[in-house]
CSV table of C-alpha atoms in Angstrom, one decimal:
chain,number,residue,atom,x,y,z
A,1,ALA,CA,110.3,50.8,69.3
A,2,SER,CA,107.9,52.3,71.9
A,3,GLN,CA,108.9,48.9,74.1
A,4,THR,CA,112.7,50.2,73.9
A,5,ASN,CA,114.6,52.9,75.6
A,6,VAL,CA,117.4,54.2,74.9
A,7,ASP,CA,120.3,56.4,76.4
A,8,PHE,CA,121.8,58.7,74.0
A,9,ALA,CA,124.7,61.4,73.8
A,10,TYR,CA,123.8,64.4,71.0
A,11,VAL,CA,125.2,68.0,70.2
A,12,VAL,CA,122.7,70.4,68.0
A,13,GLN,CA,123.8,73.4,66.2
A,14,PRO,CA,120.5,75.2,66.9
A,15,TYR,CA,118.5,76.8,64.3
A,16,THR,CA,119.2,80.5,66.1
A,17,SER,CA,123.5,80.1,64.9
A,18,ILE,CA,121.9,81.5,61.8
A,19,VAL,CA,120.4,85.0,61.8
A,20,ASP,CA,117.1,84.9,60.3
A,21,SER,CA,117.7,87.8,57.5
A,22,ALA,CA,120.6,85.6,56.2
A,23,ILE,CA,117.6,83.6,54.8
A,24,THR,CA,115.2,85.0,51.7
A,25,VAL,CA,111.5,83.6,52.0
A,26,SER,CA,109.7,83.8,48.7
A,27,ASN,CA,105.5,84.5,48.1
A,28,ASP,CA,106.2,80.8,46.2
A,29,ASP,CA,107.6,79.2,49.0
A,30,LEU,CA,104.6,80.2,51.0
A,31,LYS,CA,101.9,79.4,48.9
A,32,LYS,CA,103.5,76.0,48.4
A,33,LEU,CA,103.7,75.1,52.8
A,34,TYR,CA,100.2,76.9,52.7
A,35,GLY,CA,98.7,74.1,50.6
A,36,ASP,CA,100.8,71.2,52.0
A,37,TRP,CA,99.5,72.2,54.6
A,38,LYS,CA,96.0,74.2,54.5
A,39,ASN,CA,93.9,71.3,56.2
A,40,ARG,CA,95.5,72.6,59.7
A,41,TYR,CA,94.0,75.6,58.8
A,42,LYS,CA,90.5,74.6,58.6
A,43,GLN,CA,88.2,76.0,60.9
A,44,GLN,CA,84.4,75.5,61.8
A,45,GLU,CA,84.2,78.7,63.2
A,46,GLU,CA,85.1,82.2,62.5
A,47,THR,CA,87.8,84.0,64.1
A,48,ARG,CA,88.9,87.2,64.8
A,49,GLY,CA,92.7,87.6,65.1
A,50,VAL,CA,93.7,90.6,67.5
A,51,LYS,CA,97.2,91.9,68.7
A,52,TYR,CA,97.5,93.4,72.1
A,53,PHE,CA,99.7,94.7,74.8
A,54,THR,CA,99.2,95.3,78.6
A,55,ILE,CA,99.3,98.0,81.4
A,56,ASP,CA,99.7,97.2,84.9
A,57,ILE,CA,97.5,98.7,87.4
A,58,ALA,CA,100.3,98.8,90.0
A,59,PRO,CA,100.9,101.6,92.9
A,60,SER,CA,102.9,104.5,91.6
A,61,GLU,CA,105.8,105.3,94.3
A,62,GLU,CA,102.9,108.1,94.9
A,63,ASP,CA,100.4,105.7,96.5
A,64,TYR,CA,103.6,103.4,98.8
A,65,LEU,CA,104.3,107.0,100.2
A,66,ALA,CA,101.1,108.2,101.3
A,67,GLU,CA,100.3,104.1,102.5
A,68,GLU,CA,103.7,104.0,104.1
A,69,GLN,CA,102.8,107.6,106.0
A,70,THR,CA,99.5,106.1,107.3
A,71,ILE,CA,100.8,102.4,108.6
A,72,ALA,CA,103.7,104.7,110.8
A,73,GLU,CA,100.4,106.7,112.0
A,74,VAL,CA,99.1,103.8,112.9
A,75,ARG,CA,102.8,102.6,114.7
A,76,ASP,CA,102.3,105.1,117.1
A,77,SER,CA,99.2,104.4,118.4
A,78,LEU,CA,99.8,100.9,118.8
A,79,LYS,CA,103.1,101.2,120.3
A,80,ALA,CA,101.2,103.5,123.0
A,81,ALA,CA,98.6,100.8,123.2
A,82,THR,CA,98.8,98.6,127.6
A,83,ASP,CA,95.5,96.3,127.2
A,84,ILE,CA,93.7,94.0,124.7
A,85,GLU,CA,90.7,96.6,124.4
A,86,GLN,CA,93.3,99.6,123.4
A,87,ILE,CA,95.4,96.9,121.2
A,88,ARG,CA,91.8,95.5,119.5
A,89,ASP,CA,91.2,99.7,118.7
A,90,VAL,CA,94.0,99.7,117.1
A,91,VAL,CA,94.1,97.2,114.7
A,92,SER,CA,91.0,97.8,114.0
A,93,ILE,CA,91.8,102.0,112.5
A,94,ILE,CA,92.8,100.5,109.1
A,95,PRO,CA,90.1,98.4,107.6
A,96,GLY,CA,89.8,94.5,107.2
A,97,ASN,CA,92.3,94.2,110.0
A,98,LYS,CA,91.1,92.2,113.2
A,99,PHE,CA,92.8,90.8,116.2
A,100,LEU,CA,92.7,87.5,117.5
A,101,ASN,CA,93.4,87.4,121.5
A,102,ALA,CA,95.1,84.1,121.7
A,103,TYR,CA,98.4,82.9,121.6
A,104,ILE,CA,100.0,80.8,118.6
A,105,SER,CA,103.0,78.4,118.1
A,106,THR,CA,106.0,79.9,117.1
A,107,LYS,CA,106.2,77.6,114.6
A,108,ASN,CA,103.0,78.8,113.4
A,109,LEU,CA,104.8,82.1,112.4
A,110,SER,CA,106.9,83.2,109.5
A,111,ALA,CA,110.7,83.7,109.7
A,112,ARG,CA,110.8,87.8,109.9
A,113,GLU,CA,108.0,87.2,113.2
A,114,LYS,CA,110.1,84.4,114.7
A,115,ALA,CA,113.3,86.3,114.7
A,116,PHE,CA,111.7,89.5,116.1
A,117,VAL,CA,109.8,87.9,119.2
A,118,ASP,CA,113.0,85.6,120.1
A,119,SER,CA,114.7,89.4,120.1
A,120,ALA,CA,112.8,91.9,121.7
A,121,SER,CA,111.1,92.2,124.4
A,122,VAL,CA,107.0,92.6,125.1
A,123,GLY,CA,105.5,95.3,124.1
A,124,SER,CA,107.7,96.0,121.2
A,125,VAL,CA,106.5,96.9,118.2
A,126,TYR,CA,108.4,95.9,114.8
A,127,GLY,CA,107.9,98.1,111.3
A,128,PRO,CA,106.3,99.3,108.8
A,129,TYR,CA,107.8,96.7,106.7
A,130,LEU,CA,106.7,95.8,102.5
A,131,GLU,CA,106.1,92.6,102.1
A,132,ASN,CA,103.9,91.8,98.7
A,133,ASP,CA,102.8,95.1,98.3
A,134,VAL,CA,101.4,95.1,102.3
A,135,PHE,CA,102.9,97.4,104.9
A,136,ARG,CA,102.8,95.0,108.3
A,137,LEU,CA,103.5,96.2,111.5
A,138,ILE,CA,103.9,93.1,114.7
A,139,LYS,CA,103.4,94.1,118.3
A,140,TYR,CA,104.5,91.7,120.8
A,141,ILE,CA,102.3,90.7,123.5
A,142,GLY,CA,102.9,87.9,125.6
A,143,ARG,CA,104.8,84.3,125.6
A,144,VAL,CA,103.5,81.3,127.4
A,145,VAL,CA,104.3,77.2,127.7
A,146,THR,CA,101.0,75.5,127.2
A,147,PRO,CA,99.1,73.3,124.7
A,148,ASP,CA,99.4,73.8,121.2
A,149,SER,CA,95.9,72.2,120.3
A,150,VAL,CA,93.1,70.3,121.7
A,151,SER,CA,91.0,67.1,120.6
A,152,PHE,CA,87.2,66.9,121.1
A,153,ARG,CA,83.6,65.9,119.8
A,154,GLN,CA,81.1,68.2,120.9
A,155,LEU,CA,77.0,68.5,120.2
A,156,ALA,CA,75.9,72.0,119.7
A,157,PHE,CA,72.6,73.3,120.6
A,158,PRO,CA,71.8,77.7,119.8
A,159,GLN,CA,71.3,80.1,123.3
A,160,SER,CA,68.1,79.4,124.6
A,161,ASN,CA,65.8,79.3,127.3
A,162,GLU,CA,63.2,77.3,126.0
A,163,PRO,CA,61.9,75.2,128.3
A,164,ARG,CA,61.7,72.3,126.1
A,165,LEU,CA,65.7,72.8,124.2
A,166,LEU,CA,66.7,72.6,128.5
A,167,ALA,CA,65.3,69.9,129.3
A,168,PHE,CA,66.7,68.1,125.9
A,169,MET,CA,69.8,69.2,126.8
A,170,ASP,CA,70.4,68.0,129.9
A,171,SER,CA,68.7,64.5,129.1
A,172,ILE,CA,72.0,64.5,126.2
A,173,GLU,CA,74.2,65.6,129.3
A,174,ASN,CA,72.9,62.9,131.3
A,175,LEU,CA,73.1,59.7,128.8
A,176,ILE,CA,76.7,61.0,128.1
A,177,LYS,CA,77.4,60.9,132.2
A,178,GLY,CA,76.2,57.8,131.7
A,179,GLY,CA,78.5,55.9,129.7
A,180,LYS,CA,76.9,56.8,126.3
A,181,ASP,CA,79.1,57.2,124.0
A,182,ILE,CA,78.8,61.3,122.0
A,183,ASN,CA,79.6,60.3,118.7
A,184,GLU,CA,77.0,57.2,119.0
A,185,LEU,CA,74.2,59.6,119.9
A,186,ALA,CA,74.6,61.9,117.8
A,187,VAL,CA,74.6,59.3,114.8
A,188,SER,CA,71.3,58.2,116.6
A,189,MET,CA,70.0,61.4,116.5
A,190,GLY,CA,71.0,61.9,112.8
A,191,THR,CA,74.1,63.6,113.3
A,192,SER,CA,77.7,63.2,114.0
A,193,ALA,CA,79.8,64.4,116.8
A,194,PRO,CA,83.5,64.1,114.7
A,195,LEU,CA,87.0,64.1,116.2
A,196,LEU,CA,88.1,68.1,116.0
A,197,SER,CA,91.6,68.7,116.5
A,198,LEU,CA,91.4,73.0,117.4
A,199,THR,CA,94.6,75.0,117.8
A,200,GLU,CA,93.6,78.2,120.6
A,201,ILE,CA,93.9,81.0,117.1
A,202,ASP,CA,91.1,78.9,115.6
A,203,LEU,CA,89.1,78.4,118.5
A,204,VAL,CA,89.5,82.3,119.5
A,205,ARG,CA,88.4,83.1,116.0
A,206,ASP,CA,85.4,80.3,115.1
A,207,LEU,CA,84.0,80.0,118.4
A,208,GLY,CA,85.0,83.1,121.2
A,209,GLU,CA,87.9,84.1,123.4
A,210,SER,CA,85.8,82.3,126.1
A,211,PHE,CA,85.0,79.1,124.4
A,212,SER,CA,89.0,78.2,123.7
A,213,LYS,CA,89.6,79.5,127.7
A,214,GLU,CA,87.6,77.1,128.9
A,215,ILE,CA,88.2,73.8,126.8
A,216,PHE,CA,91.5,74.5,127.2
A,217,ALA,CA,91.3,74.6,131.0
A,218,ALA,CA,88.3,71.0,130.3
A,219,PRO,CA,88.9,67.8,132.3
A,220,LEU,CA,89.9,65.0,129.9
A,221,ASN,CA,87.6,62.4,129.5
A,222,GLN,CA,84.7,64.1,131.2
A,223,LEU,CA,81.4,65.4,129.5
A,224,SER,CA,81.4,69.6,129.4
A,225,LYS,CA,78.9,72.3,129.5
A,226,ILE,CA,80.5,75.5,127.8
A,227,LYS,CA,79.1,78.7,126.0
A,228,SER,CA,80.3,80.3,122.3
A,229,THR,CA,79.3,83.1,120.1
A,230,ASN,CA,77.0,80.4,119.2
A,231,GLY,CA,75.4,78.4,121.0
A,232,VAL,CA,75.6,76.2,123.8
A,233,HIS,CA,78.0,73.1,123.1
A,234,LEU,CA,78.0,69.5,125.0
A,235,VAL,CA,82.1,69.3,125.0
A,236,TYR,CA,83.9,65.6,125.4
A,237,VAL,CA,87.8,66.6,125.5
A,238,THR,CA,89.8,63.6,124.4
A,239,GLU,CA,93.6,64.9,124.3
A,240,LYS,CA,96.1,68.3,124.8
A,241,THR,CA,99.1,68.4,123.1
A,242,GLN,CA,102.4,68.8,124.8
A,243,PRO,CA,103.0,72.5,126.0
A,244,VAL,CA,104.5,74.4,123.7
A,245,THR,CA,105.8,77.6,123.3
A,246,LYS,CA,103.6,79.9,122.1
A,247,VAL,CA,103.0,84.3,121.9
A,248,LYS,CA,100.8,86.9,121.3
A,249,ILE,CA,101.1,89.0,118.8
A,250,ALA,CA,98.9,91.7,116.8
A,251,ALA,CA,99.4,91.8,112.9
A,252,VAL,CA,98.5,95.5,111.2
A,253,GLU,CA,98.2,94.6,107.7
A,254,ASN,CA,98.3,98.0,104.8
A,255,PRO,CA,98.2,96.7,101.5
A,256,VAL,CA,99.3,99.1,98.3
A,257,PHE,CA,96.6,99.6,95.6
A,258,ALA,CA,97.2,101.3,93.0
A,259,SER,CA,94.8,105.2,93.8
A,260,SER,CA,92.8,107.2,91.6
A,261,PRO,CA,95.1,109.2,90.4
A,262,THR,CA,97.1,106.4,89.6
A,263,GLN,CA,94.5,104.6,87.5
A,264,ASN,CA,93.8,107.7,85.8
A,265,HIS,CA,97.0,108.5,84.5
A,266,LEU,CA,97.3,104.8,83.7
A,267,TYR,CA,94.4,105.0,81.6
A,268,ASN,CA,94.8,108.9,80.3
A,269,GLN,CA,98.3,107.3,79.8
A,270,ALA,CA,96.2,104.7,77.5
A,271,SER,CA,94.1,106.8,75.7
A,272,ARG,CA,96.5,109.2,74.2
A,273,PHE,CA,98.3,105.8,72.7
A,274,VAL,CA,95.4,105.1,70.8
A,275,ILE,CA,94.4,108.4,69.8
A,276,ALA,CA,98.1,108.9,68.8
A,277,ASN,CA,98.2,105.7,66.8
A,278,ALA,CA,94.9,104.9,65.2
A,279,ASP,CA,96.9,103.7,62.1
A,280,ILE,CA,96.6,100.0,63.0
A,281,LYS,CA,100.4,100.1,60.6
A,282,LYS,CA,102.2,102.4,63.7
A,283,PHE,CA,100.8,99.7,66.2
A,284,ASP,CA,103.7,97.5,67.0
A,285,SER,CA,106.8,100.2,66.3
A,286,ALA,CA,104.9,102.6,68.5
A,287,ALA,CA,104.3,100.3,71.4
A,288,ARG,CA,107.4,99.3,71.0
A,289,ASP,CA,109.0,102.8,70.7
A,290,SER,CA,106.8,103.2,74.6
A,291,GLY,CA,108.7,99.8,76.2
A,292,TYR,CA,105.8,97.7,75.7
A,293,VAL,CA,105.9,93.8,74.3
A,294,VAL,CA,103.4,93.3,72.0
A,295,SER,CA,101.7,89.9,71.7
A,296,PRO,CA,101.7,87.9,68.8
A,297,VAL,CA,98.8,87.9,67.2
A,298,VAL,CA,95.8,85.6,69.1
A,299,TYR,CA,92.9,83.5,67.6
A,300,LEU,CA,89.8,84.7,69.2
A,301,LEU,CA,87.2,82.4,69.2
A,302,PRO,CA,83.0,84.0,69.1
A,303,ASN,CA,82.9,82.4,73.2
A,304,ASN,CA,86.6,82.5,74.0
A,305,SER,CA,85.8,84.3,77.8
A,306,THR,CA,89.3,86.0,78.0
A,307,ILE,CA,92.1,86.8,75.6
A,308,GLY,CA,95.3,85.5,76.1
A,309,ASN,CA,95.6,85.4,80.3
A,310,VAL,CA,94.6,88.3,80.9
A,311,ARG,CA,91.7,87.3,83.7
A,312,ARG,CA,88.0,88.7,83.0
A,313,SER,CA,89.1,90.0,79.4
A,314,ARG,CA,85.7,88.5,78.2
A,315,GLU,CA,84.8,93.2,76.7
A,316,VAL,CA,88.0,92.9,74.6
A,317,VAL,CA,86.8,89.3,72.3
A,318,ARG,CA,82.9,90.7,71.9
A,319,TRP,CA,84.6,94.2,70.9
A,320,ALA,CA,86.2,92.1,68.0
A,321,PHE,CA,83.5,90.4,66.8
A,322,THR,CA,81.7,93.0,66.9
A,323,ASN,CA,84.3,96.5,65.3
A,324,GLU,CA,86.6,96.3,61.6
A,325,PRO,CA,90.6,94.8,61.5
A,326,GLY,CA,92.2,97.9,61.8
A,327,SER,CA,90.2,99.1,65.2
A,328,ILE,CA,91.9,99.8,68.2
A,329,LYS,CA,91.1,100.1,71.6
A,330,PHE,CA,91.7,100.0,75.8
A,331,PHE,CA,89.9,97.9,78.3
A,332,GLU,CA,90.2,97.6,81.9
A,333,CYS,CA,90.8,93.9,83.1
A,334,GLU,CA,90.8,93.9,86.1
A,335,ASP,CA,94.8,94.2,87.6
A,336,LYS,CA,95.4,95.3,83.6
A,337,ILE,CA,95.3,97.5,80.9
A,338,VAL,CA,94.7,96.3,77.8
A,339,ILE,CA,95.3,97.8,74.8
A,340,ALA,CA,93.9,95.7,71.3
A,341,ALA,CA,94.3,96.1,67.6
A,342,ILE,CA,92.2,93.8,65.5
A,343,GLU,CA,94.1,92.8,62.7
A,344,ASN,CA,91.8,90.4,60.4
A,345,LYS,CA,89.0,88.2,60.6
A,346,ASN,CA,88.3,84.9,59.6
A,347,LYS,CA,84.9,83.4,57.9
A,348,LYS,CA,84.4,79.8,59.4
A,349,GLY,CA,86.8,77.1,56.6
A,350,PHE,CA,90.3,77.7,55.5
A,351,ARG,CA,92.1,80.7,57.0
A,352,PRO,CA,93.9,82.3,54.5
A,353,ILE,CA,97.4,82.4,54.2
A,354,VAL,CA,97.8,86.0,55.5
A,355,ALA,CA,96.8,85.2,58.6
A,356,VAL,CA,99.0,82.4,58.8
A,357,GLU,CA,101.8,83.4,57.6
A,358,ASN,CA,103.9,83.7,60.9
A,359,GLU,CA,103.9,80.1,61.1
A,360,LEU,CA,104.9,79.1,57.8
A,361,ARG,CA,107.8,81.9,57.8
A,362,ARG,CA,108.9,80.0,60.9
A,363,GLU,CA,109.0,76.9,59.4
A,364,ILE,CA,110.7,77.7,56.3
A,365,ILE,CA,113.1,79.7,57.5
A,366,ASN,CA,113.9,76.7,60.1
A,367,SER,CA,113.8,74.5,56.9
A,368,LYS,CA,116.2,76.3,55.2
A,369,LYS,CA,118.5,76.5,57.9
A,370,ALA,CA,118.3,73.1,58.8
A,371,GLU,CA,119.5,72.5,54.6
A,372,LYS,CA,122.4,75.1,55.3
A,373,ILE,CA,123.3,73.5,58.4
A,374,ILE,CA,123.1,69.8,56.9
A,375,SER,CA,125.3,70.8,54.5
A,376,GLU,CA,127.8,72.6,56.2
A,377,LEU,CA,128.1,69.6,58.8
A,378,LYS,CA,128.6,67.1,56.3
A,379,SER,CA,131.2,69.0,54.7
A,380,LYS,CA,133.5,68.6,57.2
A,381,PRO,CA,132.5,64.9,57.9
A,382,ALA,CA,133.8,63.6,61.6
A,383,LYS,CA,133.8,60.2,62.8
A,384,THR,CA,132.4,61.0,66.2
A,385,LEU,CA,130.3,63.7,68.4
A,386,GLU,CA,133.5,65.2,70.1
A,387,GLU,CA,135.2,65.4,66.6
A,388,TYR,CA,132.0,67.5,65.5
A,389,ALA,CA,131.8,68.7,68.5
A,390,GLN,CA,135.4,70.8,68.3
A,391,THR,CA,135.0,71.3,64.6
A,392,PHE,CA,132.1,73.2,64.9
A,393,GLN,CA,132.4,74.4,68.9
A,394,LEU,CA,129.3,72.5,70.0
A,395,GLN,CA,128.8,70.8,73.3
A,396,VAL,CA,128.3,66.9,73.4
A,397,ASP,CA,124.9,66.3,75.7
A,398,SER,CA,123.3,63.5,76.5
A,399,ALA,CA,119.4,62.4,76.7
A,400,ARG,CA,118.1,59.3,78.8
A,401,PHE,CA,114.8,57.0,78.4
A,402,VAL,CA,113.3,58.6,75.5
A,403,ASN,CA,110.9,56.2,73.8
A,404,PHE,CA,108.7,56.2,70.3
A,405,ASN,CA,106.1,57.2,73.3
A,406,THR,CA,108.5,60.1,75.2
A,407,GLY,CA,106.5,62.4,73.8
A,408,TYR,CA,108.6,65.4,75.6
A,409,ILE,CA,112.8,64.8,76.3
A,410,ALA,CA,113.7,66.6,79.2
A,411,ASP,CA,117.1,66.8,78.9
A,412,ILE,CA,117.1,68.3,75.4
A,413,GLY,CA,114.1,70.9,76.8
A,414,SER,CA,111.6,70.3,73.8
A,415,SER,CA,109.2,67.7,71.7
A,416,GLU,CA,111.6,66.7,69.0
A,417,PRO,CA,109.5,63.6,67.0
A,418,ALA,CA,111.9,62.8,64.8
A,419,LEU,CA,115.1,61.5,67.5
A,420,GLU,CA,112.1,59.9,68.9
A,421,ALA,CA,111.4,58.0,66.0
A,422,LEU,CA,114.6,57.3,65.2
A,423,ALA,CA,116.7,56.7,68.4
A,424,PRO,CA,114.9,54.1,69.6
A,425,ILE,CA,115.9,51.8,65.9
A,426,ALA,CA,119.3,52.9,65.7
A,427,SER,CA,122.7,50.8,66.4
A,428,GLU,CA,124.3,51.1,69.4
A,429,ASN,CA,127.7,53.1,69.4
A,430,THR,CA,127.0,54.3,65.7
A,431,LEU,CA,126.9,58.1,65.1
A,432,SER,CA,123.7,59.3,63.2
A,433,GLU,CA,123.5,61.0,59.7
A,434,PRO,CA,122.6,64.6,60.4
A,435,VAL,CA,118.9,65.0,61.7
A,436,LYS,CA,116.4,68.2,61.3
A,437,GLY,CA,114.6,68.6,64.8
A,438,ASN,CA,112.5,71.6,66.2
A,439,LYS,CA,115.1,73.9,67.6
A,440,GLY,CA,118.4,72.6,65.2
A,441,VAL,CA,119.8,69.7,63.4
A,442,TYR,CA,121.3,66.8,65.6
A,443,LEU,CA,123.8,64.3,64.8
A,444,PHE,CA,123.6,61.4,68.0
A,445,SER,CA,124.8,58.3,69.3
A,446,VAL,CA,122.8,55.9,71.0
A,447,TYR,CA,125.0,54.6,74.4
A,448,ASN,CA,122.6,52.3,75.8
A,449,LYS,CA,119.2,50.4,74.5
A,450,THR,CA,117.0,48.9,77.6
A,451,GLN,CA,114.0,46.2,76.1
A,452,GLN,CA,111.2,46.1,78.1
A,453,ASN,CA,110.5,43.0,79.7
A,454,ARG,CA,107.6,41.9,77.7
A,455,THR,CA,106.4,39.8,74.7
A,456,PHE,CA,104.6,42.3,71.6
A,457,ASP,CA,101.2,41.4,71.0
A,458,ALA,CA,99.5,43.3,68.3
A,459,LYS,CA,95.7,43.0,69.9
A,460,THR,CA,96.8,44.7,73.4
A,461,GLU,CA,98.7,47.4,71.5
A,462,ILE,CA,95.8,48.1,69.9
A,463,ASN,CA,93.7,47.9,73.4
A,464,ASN,CA,95.6,50.2,74.4
A,465,LEU,CA,96.0,52.9,71.5
A,466,LYS,CA,91.8,52.4,71.7
A,467,ARG,CA,92.2,52.5,75.4
A,468,ALA,CA,94.1,56.3,74.9
A,469,SER,CA,91.9,57.9,72.5
A,470,GLU,CA,88.6,57.4,74.1
A,471,TYR,CA,88.5,60.2,75.9
A,472,ARG,CA,88.2,62.2,73.2
A,473,ILE,CA,85.0,60.2,71.7
A,474,PRO,CA,82.6,62.8,72.5
A,475,SER,CA,84.3,65.6,71.1
A,476,LEU,CA,85.1,64.1,67.9
A,477,PHE,CA,81.3,63.3,67.7
A,478,MET,CA,80.0,66.5,69.0
A,479,GLN,CA,82.1,68.7,66.5
A,480,ALA,CA,80.9,65.2,63.4
A,481,LEU,CA,77.6,66.3,65.0
A,482,ARG,CA,78.4,70.4,64.3
A,483,ASN,CA,79.8,69.4,61.3
A,484,SER,CA,76.7,67.4,59.7
A,485,VAL,CA,73.6,70.3,60.0
A,486,ASN,CA,74.1,74.1,60.2
A,487,ILE,CA,74.0,75.1,63.3
A,488,GLU,CA,74.3,79.3,63.9
A,489,ASP,CA,75.5,79.8,67.7
A,490,ASN,CA,74.7,82.5,69.3
A,491,ARG,CA,76.1,82.2,72.9
A,492,ARG,CA,78.2,84.8,72.5
A,493,ILE,CA,75.2,87.9,72.3
A,494,PHE,CA,74.5,86.8,76.0
A,495,TYR,CA,77.3,86.9,77.8
């Protein structure tokens, strides 16, 4: 079957077509499935079941207004600035901003920046405008047509008046001017002189305005000595790109963060929730009434570094393992406040039925829905998918390139092992029996079957399976080792 790819048409009656409340799940149902699945719930370490919701630590409307006012004041100063030094000073008013006195190719501008410089006159200021929680200003300073980048090799030396170093630099310079290849010479000195291709703005940022100006003016295929903010450079320019349109702009950015008053308000909000809902039985409904979405219970291991996808939330994990079920607390975790509740704790061994009840209940509900759907489908037999689709108001869809090893059927949008097993061995143009799947009950008909052009060889297949499993051997080995000895893992104490 793994060598056979099939394309098939199908209809699916989803489980969502029957409301959950129409299905009864008894304690006996839960106990039976738990017994069947018990080995799934064996755990080598103790766990804590924690549910939580998050509050984003985000700027308030007042924060946006305050920062917009700040950058509006900078705008007036930027508009009035007439020379480079004035512009440099104004740009640096808001911390984190630095003006680079360099031209940049218009192709490297954002669409908004390009539209501005193409329509504005030199000296104009655009903004402030808000983009990704950052207020921005742009001043249009000038336009030229010059090469965009320069390619060169270099040997760099520290700035010094030490006679021996100056003499050494002179000897190197004479060797290169005498025809010695700069890179070969660099290698003989235990270093290298790789070919660099840098734009004007790269050069100004890394080596200074003076260096950028001189290297663009340097002759091709000749050695030049140029000073930078880092020292003295013997530079051999090999190429300058064709002239392009470049502009000089000054950009000021003012990011908007949650202010201290905003953060305090959010912390107080979280604190009030914890105090008012100290009973964990009220946790879900109170969160829902407040507009929050509570996560399903997350089972934490002692050494988990986070809870869910919340960054820097190790503190929540530590708390969960040092407190009892029913405890509720809030935490600041980078850009979120986490309000967490300990639902249960599970010792090493088999997780209790109460800890996995939701998973068991969902499976039982879907199984009983499948029985109902299959019964309904069989009560109104049809000869084609189209007839079933018309009778039950379903849609005929198709899935392609499915085989026994597919794992995930992209056209369906989920993993459907039953279809992956049955479709490759089904006869073409034959309507299947109803098939219980993960999303619903399926009926399918294979309309194309392709056999791979290779002969089945059991030995080859065994080797392929072995190779596919080899990556698991180290982890399986370590787990077997843990199971064979009594090891107490205390790493959680130290971080």
